[in-house]
Coordinates of C-alpha atoms in Angstrom, one line a residue:
X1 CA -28.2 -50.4 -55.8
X2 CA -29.6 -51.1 -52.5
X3 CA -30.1 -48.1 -49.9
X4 CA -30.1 -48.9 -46.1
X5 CA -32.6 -46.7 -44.8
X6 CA -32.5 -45.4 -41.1
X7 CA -35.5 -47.7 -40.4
X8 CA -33.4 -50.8 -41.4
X9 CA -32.9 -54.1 -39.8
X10 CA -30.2 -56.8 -40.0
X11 CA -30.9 -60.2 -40.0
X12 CA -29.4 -63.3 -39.0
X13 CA -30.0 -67.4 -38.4
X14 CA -29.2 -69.0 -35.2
X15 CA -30.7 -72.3 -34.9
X16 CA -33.3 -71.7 -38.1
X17 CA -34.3 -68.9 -35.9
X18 CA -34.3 -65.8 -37.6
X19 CA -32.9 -62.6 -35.3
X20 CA -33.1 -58.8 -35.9
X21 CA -30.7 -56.2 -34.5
X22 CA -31.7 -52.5 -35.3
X23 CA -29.5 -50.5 -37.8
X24 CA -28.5 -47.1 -35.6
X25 CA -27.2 -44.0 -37.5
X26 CA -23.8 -43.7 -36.4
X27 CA -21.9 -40.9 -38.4
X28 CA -21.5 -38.7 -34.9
X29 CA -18.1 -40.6 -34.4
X30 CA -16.5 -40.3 -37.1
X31 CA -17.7 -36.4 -38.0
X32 CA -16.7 -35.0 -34.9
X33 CA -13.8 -36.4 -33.4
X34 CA -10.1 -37.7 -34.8
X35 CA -8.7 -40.7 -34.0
X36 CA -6.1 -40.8 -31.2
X37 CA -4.1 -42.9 -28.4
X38 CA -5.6 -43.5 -25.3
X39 CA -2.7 -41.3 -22.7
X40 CA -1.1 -43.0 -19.6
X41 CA 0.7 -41.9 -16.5
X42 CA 4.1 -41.2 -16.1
X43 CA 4.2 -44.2 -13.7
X44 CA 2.3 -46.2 -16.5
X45 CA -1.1 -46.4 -15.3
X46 CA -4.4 -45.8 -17.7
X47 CA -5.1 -41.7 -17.6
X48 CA -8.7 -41.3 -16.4
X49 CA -11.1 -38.4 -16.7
X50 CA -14.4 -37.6 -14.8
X51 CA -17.0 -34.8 -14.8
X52 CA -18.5 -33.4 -11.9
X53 CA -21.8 -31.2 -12.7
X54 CA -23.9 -29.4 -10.5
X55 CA -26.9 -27.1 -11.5
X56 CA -27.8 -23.4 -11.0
X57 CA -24.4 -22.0 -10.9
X58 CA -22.4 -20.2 -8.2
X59 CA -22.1 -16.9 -6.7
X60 CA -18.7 -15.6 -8.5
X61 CA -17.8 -12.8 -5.4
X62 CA -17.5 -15.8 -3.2
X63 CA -16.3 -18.6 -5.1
X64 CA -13.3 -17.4 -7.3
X65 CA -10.2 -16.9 -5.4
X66 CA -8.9 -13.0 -4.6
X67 CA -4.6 -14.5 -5.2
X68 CA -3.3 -16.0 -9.1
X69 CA -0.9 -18.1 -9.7
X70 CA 0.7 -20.9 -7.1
X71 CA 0.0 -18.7 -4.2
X72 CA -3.6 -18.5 -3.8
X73 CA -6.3 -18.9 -1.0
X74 CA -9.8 -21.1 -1.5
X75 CA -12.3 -18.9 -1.9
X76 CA -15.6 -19.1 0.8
X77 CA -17.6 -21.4 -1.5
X78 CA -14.1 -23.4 -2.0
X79 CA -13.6 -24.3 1.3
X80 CA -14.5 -27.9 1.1
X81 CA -11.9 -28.4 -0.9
X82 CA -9.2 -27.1 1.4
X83 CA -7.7 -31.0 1.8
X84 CA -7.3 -31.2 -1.5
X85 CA -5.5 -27.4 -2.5
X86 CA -2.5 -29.0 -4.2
X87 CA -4.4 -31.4 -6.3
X88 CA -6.5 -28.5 -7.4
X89 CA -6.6 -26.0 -10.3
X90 CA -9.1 -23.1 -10.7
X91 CA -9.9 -21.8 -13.9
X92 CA -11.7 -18.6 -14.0
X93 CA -12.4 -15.4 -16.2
X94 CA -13.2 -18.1 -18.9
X95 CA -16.7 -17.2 -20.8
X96 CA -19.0 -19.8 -22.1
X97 CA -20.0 -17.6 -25.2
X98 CA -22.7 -19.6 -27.2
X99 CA -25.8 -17.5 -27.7
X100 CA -28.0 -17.8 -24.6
X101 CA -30.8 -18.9 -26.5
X102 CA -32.3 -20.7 -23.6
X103 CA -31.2 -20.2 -20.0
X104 CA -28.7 -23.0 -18.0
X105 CA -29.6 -25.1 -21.0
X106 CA -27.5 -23.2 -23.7
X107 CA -24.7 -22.2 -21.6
X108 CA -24.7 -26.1 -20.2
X109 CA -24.6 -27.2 -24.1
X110 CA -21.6 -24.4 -24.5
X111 CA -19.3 -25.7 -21.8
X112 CA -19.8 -29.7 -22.1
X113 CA -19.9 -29.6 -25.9
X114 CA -18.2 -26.2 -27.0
X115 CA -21.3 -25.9 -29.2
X116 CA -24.6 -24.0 -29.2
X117 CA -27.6 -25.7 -29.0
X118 CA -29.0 -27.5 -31.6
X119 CA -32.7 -27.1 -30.8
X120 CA -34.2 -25.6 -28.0
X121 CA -37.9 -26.3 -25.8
X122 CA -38.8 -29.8 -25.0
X123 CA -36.4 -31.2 -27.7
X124 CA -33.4 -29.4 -26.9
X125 CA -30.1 -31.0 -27.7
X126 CA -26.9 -30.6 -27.8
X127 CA -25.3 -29.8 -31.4
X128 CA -22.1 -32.8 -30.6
X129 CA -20.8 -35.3 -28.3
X130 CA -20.0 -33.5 -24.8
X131 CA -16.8 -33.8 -23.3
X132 CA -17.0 -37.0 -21.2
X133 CA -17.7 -38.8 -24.8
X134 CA -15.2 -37.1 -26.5
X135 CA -12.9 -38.3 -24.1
X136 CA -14.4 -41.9 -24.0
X137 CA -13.6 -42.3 -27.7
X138 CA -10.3 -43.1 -26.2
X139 CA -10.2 -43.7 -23.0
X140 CA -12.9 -45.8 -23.3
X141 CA -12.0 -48.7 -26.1
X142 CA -10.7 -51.1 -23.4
X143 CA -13.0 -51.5 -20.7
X144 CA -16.2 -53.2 -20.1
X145 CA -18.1 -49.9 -19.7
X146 CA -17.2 -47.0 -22.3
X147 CA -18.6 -44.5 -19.6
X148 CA -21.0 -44.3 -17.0
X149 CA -23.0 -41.8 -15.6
X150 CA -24.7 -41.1 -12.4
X151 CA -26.3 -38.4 -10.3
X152 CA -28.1 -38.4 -6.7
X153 CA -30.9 -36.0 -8.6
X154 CA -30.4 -35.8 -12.1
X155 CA -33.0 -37.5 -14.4
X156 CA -32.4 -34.5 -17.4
X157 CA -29.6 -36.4 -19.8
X158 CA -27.0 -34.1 -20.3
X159 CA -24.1 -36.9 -21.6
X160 CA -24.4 -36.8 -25.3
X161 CA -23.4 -38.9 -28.0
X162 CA -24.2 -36.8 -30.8
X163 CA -27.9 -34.7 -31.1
X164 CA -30.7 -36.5 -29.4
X165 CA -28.5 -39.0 -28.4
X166 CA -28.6 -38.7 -24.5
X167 CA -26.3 -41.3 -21.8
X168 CA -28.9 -40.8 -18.6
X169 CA -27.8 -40.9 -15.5
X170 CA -28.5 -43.9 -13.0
X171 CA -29.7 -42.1 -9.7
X172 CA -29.8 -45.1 -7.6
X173 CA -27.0 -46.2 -5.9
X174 CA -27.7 -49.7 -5.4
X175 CA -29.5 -50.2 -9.2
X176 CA -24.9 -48.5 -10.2
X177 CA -23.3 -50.9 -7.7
X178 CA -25.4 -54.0 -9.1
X179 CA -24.6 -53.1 -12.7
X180 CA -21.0 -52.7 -12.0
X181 CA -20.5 -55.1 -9.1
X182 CA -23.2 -57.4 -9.7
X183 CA -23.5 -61.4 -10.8
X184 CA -20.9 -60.7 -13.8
X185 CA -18.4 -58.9 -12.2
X186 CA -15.2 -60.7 -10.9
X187 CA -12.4 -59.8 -8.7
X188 CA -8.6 -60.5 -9.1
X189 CA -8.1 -63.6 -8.3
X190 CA -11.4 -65.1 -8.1
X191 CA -12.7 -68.2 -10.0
X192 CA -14.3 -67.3 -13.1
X193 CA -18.2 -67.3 -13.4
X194 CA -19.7 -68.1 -16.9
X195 CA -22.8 -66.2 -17.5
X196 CA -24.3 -68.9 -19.8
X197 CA -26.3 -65.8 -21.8
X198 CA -22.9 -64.8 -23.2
X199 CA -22.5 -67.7 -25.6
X200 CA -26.1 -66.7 -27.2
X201 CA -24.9 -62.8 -27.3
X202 CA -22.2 -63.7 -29.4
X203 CA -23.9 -65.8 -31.9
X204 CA -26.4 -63.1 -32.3
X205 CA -23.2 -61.1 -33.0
X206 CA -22.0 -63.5 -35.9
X207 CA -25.2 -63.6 -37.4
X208 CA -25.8 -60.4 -37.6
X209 CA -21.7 -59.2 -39.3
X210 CA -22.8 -61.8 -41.9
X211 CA -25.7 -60.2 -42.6
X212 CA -24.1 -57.0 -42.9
X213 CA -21.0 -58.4 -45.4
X214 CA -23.9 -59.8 -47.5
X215 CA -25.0 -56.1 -47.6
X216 CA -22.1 -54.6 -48.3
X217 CA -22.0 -56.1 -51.6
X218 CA -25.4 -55.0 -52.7
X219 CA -25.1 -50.9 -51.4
X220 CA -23.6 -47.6 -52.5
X221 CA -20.6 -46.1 -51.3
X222 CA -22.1 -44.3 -48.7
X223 CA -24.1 -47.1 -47.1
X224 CA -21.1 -49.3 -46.8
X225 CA -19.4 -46.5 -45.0
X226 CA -22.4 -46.8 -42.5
X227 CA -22.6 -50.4 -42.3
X228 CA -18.8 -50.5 -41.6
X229 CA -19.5 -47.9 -38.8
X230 CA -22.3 -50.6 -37.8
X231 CA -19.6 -53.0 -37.8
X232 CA -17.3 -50.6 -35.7
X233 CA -20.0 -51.2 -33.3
X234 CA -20.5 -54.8 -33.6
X235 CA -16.2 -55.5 -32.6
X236 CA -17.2 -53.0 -29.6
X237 CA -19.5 -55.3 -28.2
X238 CA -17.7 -58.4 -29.2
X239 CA -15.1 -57.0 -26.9
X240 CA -17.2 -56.5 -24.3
X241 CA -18.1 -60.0 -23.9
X242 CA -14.6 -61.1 -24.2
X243 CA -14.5 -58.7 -21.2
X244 CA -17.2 -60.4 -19.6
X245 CA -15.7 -64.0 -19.9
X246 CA -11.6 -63.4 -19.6
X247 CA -10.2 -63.5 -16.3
X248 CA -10.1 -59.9 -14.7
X249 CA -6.7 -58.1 -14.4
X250 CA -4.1 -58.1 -12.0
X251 CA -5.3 -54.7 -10.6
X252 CA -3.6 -54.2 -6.7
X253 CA -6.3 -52.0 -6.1
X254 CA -9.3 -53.3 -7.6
X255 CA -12.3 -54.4 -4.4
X256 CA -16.0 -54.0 -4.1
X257 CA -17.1 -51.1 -3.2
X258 CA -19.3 -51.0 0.1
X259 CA -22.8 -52.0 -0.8
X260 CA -25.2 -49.3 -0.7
X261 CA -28.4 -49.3 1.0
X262 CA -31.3 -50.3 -1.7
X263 CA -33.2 -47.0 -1.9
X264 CA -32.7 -43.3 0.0
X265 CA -36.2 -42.0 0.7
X266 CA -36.6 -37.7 0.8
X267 CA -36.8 -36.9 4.2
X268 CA -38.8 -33.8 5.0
X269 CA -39.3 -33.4 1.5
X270 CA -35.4 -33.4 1.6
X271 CA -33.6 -35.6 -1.3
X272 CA -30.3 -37.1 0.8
X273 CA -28.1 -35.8 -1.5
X274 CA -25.1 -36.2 0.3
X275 CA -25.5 -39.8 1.6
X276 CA -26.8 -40.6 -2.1
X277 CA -23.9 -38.8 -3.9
X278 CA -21.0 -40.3 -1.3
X279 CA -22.1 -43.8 -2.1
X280 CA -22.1 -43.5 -5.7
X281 CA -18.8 -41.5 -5.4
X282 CA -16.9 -44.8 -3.6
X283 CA -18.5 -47.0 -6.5
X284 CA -17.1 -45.3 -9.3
X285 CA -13.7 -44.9 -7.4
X286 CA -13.6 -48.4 -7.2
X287 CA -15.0 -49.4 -11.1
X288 CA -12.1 -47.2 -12.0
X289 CA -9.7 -49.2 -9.6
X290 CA -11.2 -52.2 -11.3
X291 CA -10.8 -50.9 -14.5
X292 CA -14.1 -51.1 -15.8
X293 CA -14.4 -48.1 -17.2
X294 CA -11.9 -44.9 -17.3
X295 CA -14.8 -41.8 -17.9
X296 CA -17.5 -41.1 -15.5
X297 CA -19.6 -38.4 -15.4
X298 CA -21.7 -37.5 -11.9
X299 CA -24.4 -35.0 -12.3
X300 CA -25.2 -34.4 -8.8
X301 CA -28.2 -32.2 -9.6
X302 CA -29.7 -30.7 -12.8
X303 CA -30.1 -27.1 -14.5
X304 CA -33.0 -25.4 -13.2
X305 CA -33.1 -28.0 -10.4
X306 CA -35.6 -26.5 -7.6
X307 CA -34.3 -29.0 -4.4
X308 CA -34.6 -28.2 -1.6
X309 CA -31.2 -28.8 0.0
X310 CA -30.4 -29.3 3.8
X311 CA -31.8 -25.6 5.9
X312 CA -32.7 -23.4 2.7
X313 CA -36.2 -22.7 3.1
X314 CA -36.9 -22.9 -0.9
X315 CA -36.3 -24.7 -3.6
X316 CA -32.6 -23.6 -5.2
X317 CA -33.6 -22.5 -8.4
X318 CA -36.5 -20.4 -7.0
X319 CA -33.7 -18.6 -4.4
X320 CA -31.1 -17.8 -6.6
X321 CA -33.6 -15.6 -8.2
X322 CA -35.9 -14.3 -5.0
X323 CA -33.4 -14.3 -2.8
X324 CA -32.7 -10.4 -2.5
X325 CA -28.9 -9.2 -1.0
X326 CA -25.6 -11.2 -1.2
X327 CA -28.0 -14.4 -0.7
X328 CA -26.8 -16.2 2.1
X329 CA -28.8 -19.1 1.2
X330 CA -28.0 -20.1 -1.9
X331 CA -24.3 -19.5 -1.1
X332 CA -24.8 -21.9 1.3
X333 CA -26.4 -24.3 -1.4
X334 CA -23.3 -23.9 -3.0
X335 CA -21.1 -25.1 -0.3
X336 CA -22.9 -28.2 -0.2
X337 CA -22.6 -28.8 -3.7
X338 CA -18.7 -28.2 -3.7
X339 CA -18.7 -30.1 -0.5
X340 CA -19.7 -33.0 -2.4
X341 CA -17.5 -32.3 -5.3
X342 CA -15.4 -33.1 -2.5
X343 CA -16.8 -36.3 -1.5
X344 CA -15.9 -37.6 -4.9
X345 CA -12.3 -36.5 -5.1
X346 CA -11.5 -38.0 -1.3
X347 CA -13.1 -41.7 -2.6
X348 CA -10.5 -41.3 -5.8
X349 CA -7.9 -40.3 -3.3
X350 CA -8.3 -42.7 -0.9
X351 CA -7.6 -45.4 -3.5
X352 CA -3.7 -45.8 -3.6
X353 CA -2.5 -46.9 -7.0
X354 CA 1.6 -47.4 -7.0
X355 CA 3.1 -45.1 -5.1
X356 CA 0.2 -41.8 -6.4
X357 CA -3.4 -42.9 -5.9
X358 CA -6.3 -42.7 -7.9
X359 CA -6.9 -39.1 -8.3
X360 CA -3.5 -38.3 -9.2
X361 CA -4.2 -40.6 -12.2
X362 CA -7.6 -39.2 -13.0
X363 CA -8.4 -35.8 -14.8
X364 CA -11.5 -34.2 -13.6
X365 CA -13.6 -31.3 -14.7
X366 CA -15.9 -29.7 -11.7
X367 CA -18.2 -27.4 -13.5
X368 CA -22.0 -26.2 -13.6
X369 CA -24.5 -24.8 -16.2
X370 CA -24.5 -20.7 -15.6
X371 CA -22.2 -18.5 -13.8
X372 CA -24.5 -16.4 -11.6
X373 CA -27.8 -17.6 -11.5
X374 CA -29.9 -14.8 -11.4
X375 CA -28.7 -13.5 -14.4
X376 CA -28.2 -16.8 -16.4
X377 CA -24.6 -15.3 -16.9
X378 CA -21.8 -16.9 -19.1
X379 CA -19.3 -15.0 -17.9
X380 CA -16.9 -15.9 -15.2
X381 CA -17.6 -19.2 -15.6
X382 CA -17.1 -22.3 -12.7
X383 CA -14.0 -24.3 -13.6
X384 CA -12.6 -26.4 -11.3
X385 CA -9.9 -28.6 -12.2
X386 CA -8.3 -31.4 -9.9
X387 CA -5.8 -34.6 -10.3
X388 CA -4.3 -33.4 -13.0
X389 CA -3.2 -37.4 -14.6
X390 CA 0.6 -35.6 -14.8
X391 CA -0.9 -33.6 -18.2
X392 CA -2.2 -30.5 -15.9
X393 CA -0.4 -28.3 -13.6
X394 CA -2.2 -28.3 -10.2
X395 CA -2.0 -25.7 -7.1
X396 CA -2.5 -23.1 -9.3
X397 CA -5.6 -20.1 -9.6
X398 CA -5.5 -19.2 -13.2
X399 CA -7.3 -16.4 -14.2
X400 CA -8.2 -15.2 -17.9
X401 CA -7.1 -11.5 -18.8
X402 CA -9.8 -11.3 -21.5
X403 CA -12.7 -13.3 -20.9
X404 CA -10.8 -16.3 -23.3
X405 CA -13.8 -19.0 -24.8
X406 CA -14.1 -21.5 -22.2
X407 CA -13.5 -24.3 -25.1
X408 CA -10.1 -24.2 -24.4
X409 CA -10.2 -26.1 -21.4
X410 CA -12.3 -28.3 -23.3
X411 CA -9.7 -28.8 -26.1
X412 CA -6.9 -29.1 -23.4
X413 CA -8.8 -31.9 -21.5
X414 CA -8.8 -33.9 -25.4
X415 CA -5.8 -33.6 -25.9
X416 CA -4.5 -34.6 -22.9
X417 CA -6.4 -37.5 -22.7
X418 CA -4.8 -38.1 -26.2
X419 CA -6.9 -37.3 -28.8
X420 CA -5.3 -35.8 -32.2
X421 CA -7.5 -32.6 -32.0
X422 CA -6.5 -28.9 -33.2
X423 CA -10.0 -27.8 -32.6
X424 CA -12.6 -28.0 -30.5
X425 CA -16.6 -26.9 -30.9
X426 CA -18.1 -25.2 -33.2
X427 CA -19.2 -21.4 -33.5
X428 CA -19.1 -19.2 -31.1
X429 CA -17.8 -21.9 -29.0
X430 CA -15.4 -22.9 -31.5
X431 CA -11.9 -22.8 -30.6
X432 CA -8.5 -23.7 -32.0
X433 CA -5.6 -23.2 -29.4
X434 CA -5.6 -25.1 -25.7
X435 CA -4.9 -23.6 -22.8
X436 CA -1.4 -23.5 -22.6
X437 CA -1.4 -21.6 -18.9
X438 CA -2.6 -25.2 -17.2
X439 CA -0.7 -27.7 -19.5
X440 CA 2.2 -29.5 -18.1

């Protein structure tokens, strides 16, 4: 009996030309999450979902509302949201409640993958797929791009497929618009443009599944449940480049996004957060209006990040923990982070799909990697909520009577997007009941 070891190749013949495509370990799909049905719209349009991260937490006295329930105020570090109220849910009192095992890092892992970290130091990863994968197992089958992520400073990976399988952000504007809206991409309506690589892709493609049914006659039980996973992967890409070369769908909203400027220098030492992050936000509005993908995740900045944002006179990370008082500065950090949470709602808003727009389609999760900085805390945790896709009731401050695992939201974000799951994470961040409060 054969064994297909994790170093193994398969080969194929195109031409009398012997190819080799790398055999990847692919059991993470199929451990961790159920098979489900991609949800729609009540007005029949494709549910989306985003994530919008930001690093180094919040200052709870000032960003969690005082009122509960549909008649609530936006808190001071809310404020930029103030246009978008009614579209809105917060969700507070929730507690990350992994062990804290490494600071921003473990209580990240806890609230994108309802699982403590696996490993911790310079090969710390998370223990499972985080929650923009989870939901791109089904939102994602159908579109050119399963998921993208992006971030105006994030190079630290915090997308995950599985352990030490990271999805890193693209931080350059131009380098996303190019990928999504480049040569290969065509508008509704416009004369088809054969990429004359795409013939060769998909002979490599047929070579290689023959190669692997010729294996699967020689290889335990187990190893033909691997290659069919393998082969799972193949019909993934195969529909991809039937993507690439059909005709794009009739999509009313679907245009190119304005093209960005080609790089956005520091000025001052000062990363242009805002002018990076608005750009990138209008891209992916559009890609989603173009349906080519339905799950994006924008890490704006990164746990521990020490930027030094527009007036603070430090680095953030080094002032939530030196700044002495009710830190006036890095409450003003925080402002500019949730006025660019904003920035990405308004370019899904401004997108008019039947007779709702874009954001009312999509489901999106604002959220960050600790509660308080300076004490790392897991408690009280940021959840912002907005859109809503009809599966979430928005307008509304809910807040937990007793500090309930922040998984839930996790598990109700699955499910909504249509996932089969009872359960979500793993434990202490294991959880098996949704949050029934927020669902519609």
């Amino acid at each position: 009996m054969i064994r297909v070891g994790r170093r193994s190749f398969l080969r194929g013949v195109i031409g009398g030309t012997v190819i080799t495509v790398g055999l990847p370990f692919l059991e993470w799909t199929h451990k961790w999450i159920p098979r489900g049905h991609a949800a729609t719209t009540s007005d029949g349009f494709p549910v989306r979902f985003g994530l919008f991260f930001w690093g180094n937490g919040i200052l709870p006295e000032r960003f969690v509302p005082q009122q509960t329930g549909d008649s609530w105020e936006l808190s001071e570090q809310l404020q930029p949201l103030r246009s978008f109220q009614q579209k809105l849910t917060v969700v507070s009192g929730m507690q990350v409640a992994v062990p804290n095992v490494e600071p921003h890092f473990a209580t990240a892992a806890g609230i994108l993958s309802g699982r403590p970290l696996q490993s911790t130091g310079a090969n710390a990863t998370f223990a499972g797929p985080s929650i923009d994968q989870v939901i791109a197992s089904v939102l994602g089958e159908d579109t050119l791009y399963r998921s993208l992520e992006f971030g105006a400073a994030s190079n630290k990976g915090l997308s995950h497929n599985g352990p030490n399988s990271i999805n890193y952000p693209e931080t350059s504007p131009f380098a996303l618009f190019d990928r999504v809206f480049g040569k290969s991409f065509k508008l509704p309506g416009t004369e088809s443009v054969t990429d004359p690589t795409l013939a060769l892709r998909q002979s490599v493609l047929d070579a290689v599944t023959a190669d692997i049914k010729k294996l699967q006659t020689k290889v335990s039980s187990n190893d033909k449940v691997r290659l069919e996973q393998h082969l799972d992967g193949i019909r993934a890409l195969e529909k991809k480049l039937a993507k690439l070369a059909a005709d794009p769908p009739n999509l009313a909203a679907c245009a190119y996004p304005t093209q960005p400027e080609p790089d956005y220098p520091d000025i001052d030492g000062r990363p242009q957060l805002q002018e990076k992050n608005a750009a990138m936000a209008e891209i992916i509005a559009f890609a989603m209006a173009c349906d080519q993908t339905r799950v994006f995740s924008n890490f704006i900045t990164e746990p521990v990040n020490n930027l030094l944002f527009k007036n603070a006179p430090a680095g953030h990370h080094q002032l939530t923990h030196d700044e002495p008082g009710e830190q006036p500065e890095v409450h003003a950090i925080t402002v500019q982070c949730i006025e660019a949470f904003a920035a990405q709602l308004a370019a899904l808003d401004a997108i008019v799909e039947g007779e709702q727009t874009l954001l009312d389609h999509c489901m999106i999760l604002g959220t960050s990697d600790v509660s308080f900085a300076k004490l790392h805390s897991g408690d009280d945790f940021p959840i912002l909520l907005a859109g809503g896709a009809g599966k979430l009731k928005m307008g509304v401050h809910y807040r937990s009577p007793s500090k309930e695992n922040a998984s839930k939201v996790l598990l109700t974000l699955a499910r909504a997007a249509g996932l089969d799951m009872t359960s979500f994470g793993d434990a202490e961040g294991f959880v098996n009941q949704s949050l029934s409060a927020i669902e519609v």
